[in-house]
């Protein structure tokens, strides 16, 4: 696959301080009126499962959550109820993802050398998978997990196919996406200054001409976006024996 984890062979590295940034201020517009972060999987809220995985990752030192103002107290209660042990900060999110991640980045510990952005609605990422991405970012400055695309992807306009993309070079990028702290903050500020709402943080870094290296991800690391994703996530948890 030509991924960074293959290049470096998963070697151990020193542990620079890394803060996890969790954007959790989205509108859940495709969930039929439910807030996906507070939907239950095996009796546990989606966001709680996400935070528990981050809490168990040995290379993450703190968690900063960007949330809607009306959810801040609820998320604080959730962190207490599900015994999140790492330091947690909850800040108000922004009008879009870029602003929310920036708000979280500016609230991270000043000595955080790396920032790991992880979707609040990705509850199935394993702590050891997160750690592998962080280790790759130590060396490369920017890394993200990704899986090869299985479907054929076409570019269309007005419902008419314009071209078919070469599938062998296409990857579905997941989170956590991990960056040198200064690089990410600079990329986010550039996106804000340009009025550009990128769909992921790699996109903001790519706009600066910086390389993002891909680590082999897991097809289980799905993002909860629609009700069918909840059913799929439940099945994955069942196959894991109910644990993340």
mmCIF file of C-alpha atoms in Angstrom:
data_model
loop_
_atom_site.group_PDB
_atom_site.id
_atom_site.type_symbol
_atom_site.label_atom_id
_atom_site.label_comp_id
_atom_site.label_asym_id
_atom_site.label_seq_id
_atom_site.Cartn_x
_atom_site.Cartn_y
_atom_site.Cartn_z
ATOM 1 C CA UNK A 1 0.000 0.000 0.000
ATOM 2 C CA UNK A 2 2.977 2.299 0.326
ATOM 3 C CA UNK A 3 1.872 3.374 3.791
ATOM 4 C CA UNK A 4 4.161 4.912 6.392
ATOM 5 C CA UNK A 5 3.613 2.097 8.879
ATOM 6 C CA UNK A 6 5.170 -0.259 6.341
ATOM 7 C CA UNK A 7 8.160 2.056 5.869
ATOM 8 C CA UNK A 8 9.016 2.371 9.549
ATOM 9 C CA UNK A 9 7.919 -1.086 10.630
ATOM 10 C CA UNK A 10 6.063 0.133 13.727
ATOM 11 C CA UNK A 11 9.242 1.099 15.584
ATOM 12 C CA UNK A 12 8.909 2.599 19.034
ATOM 13 C CA UNK A 13 9.572 6.303 19.518
ATOM 14 C CA UNK A 14 9.873 8.694 22.458
ATOM 15 C CA UNK A 15 6.619 10.033 23.808
ATOM 16 C CA UNK A 16 6.189 13.729 23.014
ATOM 17 C CA UNK A 17 3.065 15.159 24.614
ATOM 18 C CA UNK A 18 -0.050 14.634 22.483
ATOM 19 C CA UNK A 19 -3.492 16.161 23.037
ATOM 20 C CA UNK A 20 -6.565 14.570 21.468
ATOM 21 C CA UNK A 21 -9.013 17.052 19.938
ATOM 22 C CA UNK A 22 -12.576 15.765 19.598
ATOM 23 C CA UNK A 23 -14.958 17.780 17.386
ATOM 24 C CA UNK A 24 -18.407 17.048 18.830
ATOM 25 C CA UNK A 25 -20.453 20.071 17.783
ATOM 26 C CA UNK A 26 -22.028 18.724 14.583
ATOM 27 C CA UNK A 27 -25.724 18.864 13.803
ATOM 28 C CA UNK A 28 -26.301 15.096 13.177
ATOM 29 C CA UNK A 29 -28.420 16.148 10.193
ATOM 30 C CA UNK A 30 -28.628 12.623 8.738
ATOM 31 C CA UNK A 31 -29.722 10.911 11.955
ATOM 32 C CA UNK A 32 -33.437 11.624 11.767
ATOM 33 C CA UNK A 33 -33.501 14.097 14.646
ATOM 34 C CA UNK A 34 -31.247 12.104 16.999
ATOM 35 C CA UNK A 35 -27.930 13.394 18.291
ATOM 36 C CA UNK A 36 -25.641 10.597 17.118
ATOM 37 C CA UNK A 37 -23.141 11.201 19.916
ATOM 38 C CA UNK A 38 -25.710 10.288 22.549
ATOM 39 C CA UNK A 39 -27.209 7.299 20.742
ATOM 40 C CA UNK A 40 -26.490 4.029 22.532
ATOM 41 C CA UNK A 41 -24.305 1.139 21.392
ATOM 42 C CA UNK A 42 -24.550 -1.892 23.672
ATOM 43 C CA UNK A 43 -25.967 0.421 26.334
ATOM 44 C CA UNK A 44 -23.165 3.011 26.137
ATOM 45 C CA UNK A 45 -23.376 6.409 24.366
ATOM 46 C CA UNK A 46 -21.367 6.705 21.160
ATOM 47 C CA UNK A 47 -19.309 9.594 22.534
ATOM 48 C CA UNK A 48 -18.534 7.684 25.737
ATOM 49 C CA UNK A 49 -17.131 4.776 23.719
ATOM 50 C CA UNK A 50 -15.006 7.204 21.707
ATOM 51 C CA UNK A 51 -13.652 8.847 24.854
ATOM 52 C CA UNK A 52 -12.960 5.503 26.522
ATOM 53 C CA UNK A 53 -10.807 4.457 23.558
ATOM 54 C CA UNK A 54 -8.879 7.738 23.694
ATOM 55 C CA UNK A 55 -8.529 7.331 27.454
ATOM 56 C CA UNK A 56 -6.880 3.931 26.982
ATOM 57 C CA UNK A 57 -4.420 5.099 24.323
ATOM 58 C CA UNK A 58 -0.991 5.196 25.969
ATOM 59 C CA UNK A 59 0.288 8.067 23.798
ATOM 60 C CA UNK A 60 -2.562 10.507 24.467
ATOM 61 C CA UNK A 61 -2.089 12.808 27.452
ATOM 62 C CA UNK A 62 -5.285 14.851 27.505
ATOM 63 C CA UNK A 63 -8.617 15.142 25.704
ATOM 64 C CA UNK A 64 -10.130 18.429 24.509
ATOM 65 C CA UNK A 65 -13.740 18.273 23.312
ATOM 66 C CA UNK A 66 -15.349 20.990 21.179
ATOM 67 C CA UNK A 67 -19.099 20.806 21.802
ATOM 68 C CA UNK A 68 -22.287 22.750 21.277
ATOM 69 C CA UNK A 69 -22.908 25.056 24.216
ATOM 70 C CA UNK A 70 -26.089 23.230 25.195
ATOM 71 C CA UNK A 71 -24.206 19.901 25.373
ATOM 72 C CA UNK A 72 -21.245 20.961 27.509
ATOM 73 C CA UNK A 73 -22.732 20.026 30.887
ATOM 74 C CA UNK A 74 -24.106 16.757 29.507
ATOM 75 C CA UNK A 75 -20.696 15.781 28.163
ATOM 76 C CA UNK A 76 -19.093 16.667 31.484
ATOM 77 C CA UNK A 77 -21.526 14.331 33.230
ATOM 78 C CA UNK A 78 -20.796 11.639 30.651
ATOM 79 C CA UNK A 79 -17.048 11.870 31.312
ATOM 80 C CA UNK A 80 -17.700 11.400 35.017
ATOM 81 C CA UNK A 81 -20.265 8.611 34.604
ATOM 82 C CA UNK A 82 -17.991 6.588 32.326
ATOM 83 C CA UNK A 83 -14.856 7.163 34.416
ATOM 84 C CA UNK A 84 -12.663 8.964 31.898
ATOM 85 C CA UNK A 85 -9.345 9.218 33.740
ATOM 86 C CA UNK A 86 -7.291 11.508 31.529
ATOM 87 C CA UNK A 87 -7.561 15.279 31.854
ATOM 88 C CA UNK A 88 -10.604 16.466 29.876
ATOM 89 C CA UNK A 89 -11.395 20.002 28.741
ATOM 90 C CA UNK A 90 -14.705 20.878 27.104
ATOM 91 C CA UNK A 91 -14.828 24.034 25.007
ATOM 92 C CA UNK A 92 -17.529 25.564 22.866
ATOM 93 C CA UNK A 93 -17.395 24.558 19.217
ATOM 94 C CA UNK A 94 -17.581 26.909 16.264
ATOM 95 C CA UNK A 95 -19.855 27.459 13.294
ATOM 96 C CA UNK A 96 -18.071 24.735 11.312
ATOM 97 C CA UNK A 97 -15.596 21.908 11.787
ATOM 98 C CA UNK A 98 -12.518 24.039 11.136
ATOM 99 C CA UNK A 99 -13.474 26.553 13.817
ATOM 100 C CA UNK A 100 -14.394 23.802 16.280
ATOM 101 C CA UNK A 101 -11.052 22.048 15.853
ATOM 102 C CA UNK A 102 -9.234 25.375 16.133
ATOM 103 C CA UNK A 103 -11.075 26.189 19.366
ATOM 104 C CA UNK A 104 -9.980 22.834 20.767
ATOM 105 C CA UNK A 105 -6.407 23.265 19.506
ATOM 106 C CA UNK A 106 -6.085 26.653 21.187
ATOM 107 C CA UNK A 107 -7.272 25.106 24.463
ATOM 108 C CA UNK A 108 -4.819 22.201 24.372
ATOM 109 C CA UNK A 109 -1.867 22.114 26.749
ATOM 110 C CA UNK A 110 0.796 24.633 25.646
ATOM 111 C CA UNK A 111 3.447 21.909 25.714
ATOM 112 C CA UNK A 112 1.493 19.545 23.445
ATOM 113 C CA UNK A 113 3.885 18.815 20.583
ATOM 114 C CA UNK A 114 1.266 16.860 18.632
ATOM 115 C CA UNK A 115 -2.483 17.146 18.190
ATOM 116 C CA UNK A 116 -4.641 14.131 17.331
ATOM 117 C CA UNK A 117 -8.026 15.052 15.858
ATOM 118 C CA UNK A 118 -10.562 12.257 16.313
ATOM 119 C CA UNK A 119 -14.235 12.360 15.361
ATOM 120 C CA UNK A 120 -16.560 12.094 18.328
ATOM 121 C CA UNK A 121 -18.703 9.763 16.217
ATOM 122 C CA UNK A 122 -15.941 7.169 15.621
ATOM 123 C CA UNK A 123 -16.388 4.914 18.659
ATOM 124 C CA UNK A 124 -14.710 1.800 17.243
ATOM 125 C CA UNK A 125 -11.110 2.958 16.751
ATOM 126 C CA UNK A 126 -8.878 0.778 18.904
ATOM 127 C CA UNK A 127 -6.345 2.429 21.255
ATOM 128 C CA UNK A 128 -3.451 0.524 19.687
ATOM 129 C CA UNK A 129 -4.501 1.741 16.213
ATOM 130 C CA UNK A 130 -4.545 5.307 17.497
ATOM 131 C CA UNK A 131 -1.064 4.858 18.948
ATOM 132 C CA UNK A 132 0.282 3.612 15.609
ATOM 133 C CA UNK A 133 -0.910 6.770 13.842
ATOM 134 C CA UNK A 134 0.614 8.954 16.558
ATOM 135 C CA UNK A 135 3.973 7.174 16.259
ATOM 136 C CA UNK A 136 3.967 7.758 12.518
ATOM 137 C CA UNK A 137 3.201 11.450 13.050
ATOM 138 C CA UNK A 138 6.229 11.708 15.341
ATOM 139 C CA UNK A 139 8.393 10.985 12.314
ATOM 140 C CA UNK A 140 6.403 12.531 9.480
ATOM 141 C CA UNK A 141 4.652 15.501 11.095
ATOM 142 C CA UNK A 142 1.266 14.503 9.669
ATOM 143 C CA UNK A 143 -0.379 11.066 9.571
ATOM 144 C CA UNK A 144 -3.833 9.537 9.257
ATOM 145 C CA UNK A 145 -5.348 6.046 9.065
ATOM 146 C CA UNK A 146 -6.860 5.006 5.754
ATOM 147 C CA UNK A 147 -8.356 1.974 4.038
ATOM 148 C CA UNK A 148 -8.372 1.136 0.318
ATOM 149 C CA UNK A 149 -11.675 2.037 -1.334
ATOM 150 C CA UNK A 150 -13.642 -1.111 -2.236
ATOM 151 C CA UNK A 151 -16.291 0.436 -4.490
ATOM 152 C CA UNK A 152 -15.751 1.942 -7.922
ATOM 153 C CA UNK A 153 -15.824 5.746 -7.625
ATOM 154 C CA UNK A 154 -17.228 7.913 -10.399
ATOM 155 C CA UNK A 155 -17.279 11.682 -10.867
ATOM 156 C CA UNK A 156 -20.717 12.868 -11.986
ATOM 157 C CA UNK A 157 -22.530 16.098 -12.739
ATOM 158 C CA UNK A 158 -26.296 16.410 -12.950
ATOM 159 C CA UNK A 159 -26.640 12.662 -12.502
ATOM 160 C CA UNK A 160 -24.409 11.917 -15.501
ATOM 161 C CA UNK A 161 -21.047 10.174 -15.145
ATOM 162 C CA UNK A 162 -18.131 12.310 -16.291
ATOM 163 C CA UNK A 163 -15.295 9.918 -15.493
ATOM 164 C CA UNK A 164 -14.305 6.869 -13.471
ATOM 165 C CA UNK A 165 -11.423 7.205 -11.015
ATOM 166 C CA UNK A 166 -8.645 4.627 -10.779
ATOM 167 C CA UNK A 167 -9.577 2.691 -7.666
ATOM 168 C CA UNK A 168 -6.089 1.393 -6.883
ATOM 169 C CA UNK A 169 -4.955 4.865 -5.811
ATOM 170 C CA UNK A 170 -8.046 5.773 -3.749
ATOM 171 C CA UNK A 171 -8.222 5.570 0.040
ATOM 172 C CA UNK A 172 -10.960 6.341 2.557
ATOM 173 C CA UNK A 173 -9.318 8.451 5.259
ATOM 174 C CA UNK A 174 -10.382 8.037 8.881
ATOM 175 C CA UNK A 175 -9.410 9.523 12.234
ATOM 176 C CA UNK A 176 -7.443 10.090 14.407
ATOM 177 C CA UNK A 177 -5.529 12.439 12.139
ATOM 178 C CA UNK A 178 -2.345 13.456 13.939
ATOM 179 C CA UNK A 179 -0.176 16.500 13.281
ATOM 180 C CA UNK A 180 2.684 18.541 14.609
ATOM 181 C CA UNK A 181 0.840 21.089 16.744
ATOM 182 C CA UNK A 182 2.244 24.169 15.014
ATOM 183 C CA UNK A 183 1.531 22.710 11.585
ATOM 184 C CA UNK A 184 -2.121 21.992 12.377
ATOM 185 C CA UNK A 185 -2.773 25.370 13.978
ATOM 186 C CA UNK A 186 -1.194 27.140 11.003
ATOM 187 C CA UNK A 187 -3.223 25.073 8.541
ATOM 188 C CA UNK A 188 -6.483 25.713 10.365
ATOM 189 C CA UNK A 189 -5.789 29.442 10.584
ATOM 190 C CA UNK A 190 -5.059 29.547 6.846
ATOM 191 C CA UNK A 191 -8.356 27.779 6.138
ATOM 192 C CA UNK A 192 -10.231 30.206 8.383
ATOM 193 C CA UNK A 193 -8.538 33.208 6.776
ATOM 194 C CA UNK A 194 -9.483 31.872 3.346
ATOM 195 C CA UNK A 195 -13.076 31.115 4.325
ATOM 196 C CA UNK A 196 -12.577 27.448 3.446
ATOM 197 C CA UNK A 197 -14.443 24.736 5.369
ATOM 198 C CA UNK A 198 -12.398 21.600 4.687
ATOM 199 C CA UNK A 199 -14.067 18.258 5.405
ATOM 200 C CA UNK A 200 -11.081 16.877 7.298
ATOM 201 C CA UNK A 201 -7.946 18.241 8.884
ATOM 202 C CA UNK A 202 -5.631 16.549 6.407
ATOM 203 C CA UNK A 203 -7.239 18.755 3.766
ATOM 204 C CA UNK A 204 -6.232 21.883 5.662
ATOM 205 C CA UNK A 205 -2.634 20.668 5.921
ATOM 206 C CA UNK A 206 -2.554 19.608 2.262
ATOM 207 C CA UNK A 207 -3.557 23.144 1.252
ATOM 208 C CA UNK A 208 -0.222 24.315 2.670
ATOM 209 C CA UNK A 209 1.615 21.922 0.379
ATOM 210 C CA UNK A 210 2.557 19.596 3.239
ATOM 211 C CA UNK A 211 2.595 15.814 2.884
ATOM 212 C CA UNK A 212 0.254 13.655 4.940
ATOM 213 C CA UNK A 213 1.332 10.039 5.359
ATOM 214 C CA UNK A 214 -1.200 7.221 5.528
ATOM 215 C CA UNK A 215 -1.211 4.417 8.069
ATOM 216 C CA UNK A 216 -3.133 1.217 7.389
ATOM 217 C CA UNK A 217 -6.551 1.694 8.980
ATOM 218 C CA UNK A 218 -9.366 -0.692 9.883
ATOM 219 C CA UNK A 219 -12.663 -1.165 8.072
ATOM 220 C CA UNK A 220 -14.220 -1.415 11.539
ATOM 221 C CA UNK A 221 -13.344 2.213 12.326
ATOM 222 C CA UNK A 222 -16.600 3.551 10.926
ATOM 223 C CA UNK A 223 -18.095 6.971 11.524
ATOM 224 C CA UNK A 224 -21.655 7.040 12.833
ATOM 225 C CA UNK A 225 -23.483 9.217 10.312
ATOM 226 C CA UNK A 226 -26.815 7.487 9.562
ATOM 227 C CA UNK A 227 -29.079 5.112 11.528
ATOM 228 C CA UNK A 228 -27.759 2.100 9.585
ATOM 229 C CA UNK A 229 -24.275 2.879 10.925
ATOM 230 C CA UNK A 230 -25.563 2.292 14.453
ATOM 231 C CA UNK A 231 -26.750 -1.191 13.499
ATOM 232 C CA UNK A 232 -23.408 -1.955 11.857
ATOM 233 C CA UNK A 233 -21.486 -0.668 14.876
ATOM 234 C CA UNK A 234 -23.595 -2.831 17.201
ATOM 235 C CA UNK A 235 -22.700 -5.871 15.116
ATOM 236 C CA UNK A 236 -18.991 -5.020 15.196
ATOM 237 C CA UNK A 237 -19.127 -4.646 18.980
ATOM 238 C CA UNK A 238 -20.929 -7.989 19.269
ATOM 239 C CA UNK A 239 -18.185 -9.656 17.216
ATOM 240 C CA UNK A 240 -15.599 -8.085 19.537
ATOM 241 C CA UNK A 241 -17.394 -9.441 22.561
ATOM 242 C CA UNK A 242 -18.936 -6.090 23.459
ATOM 243 C CA UNK A 243 -15.681 -4.195 23.974
ATOM 244 C CA UNK A 244 -14.017 -1.481 21.917
#
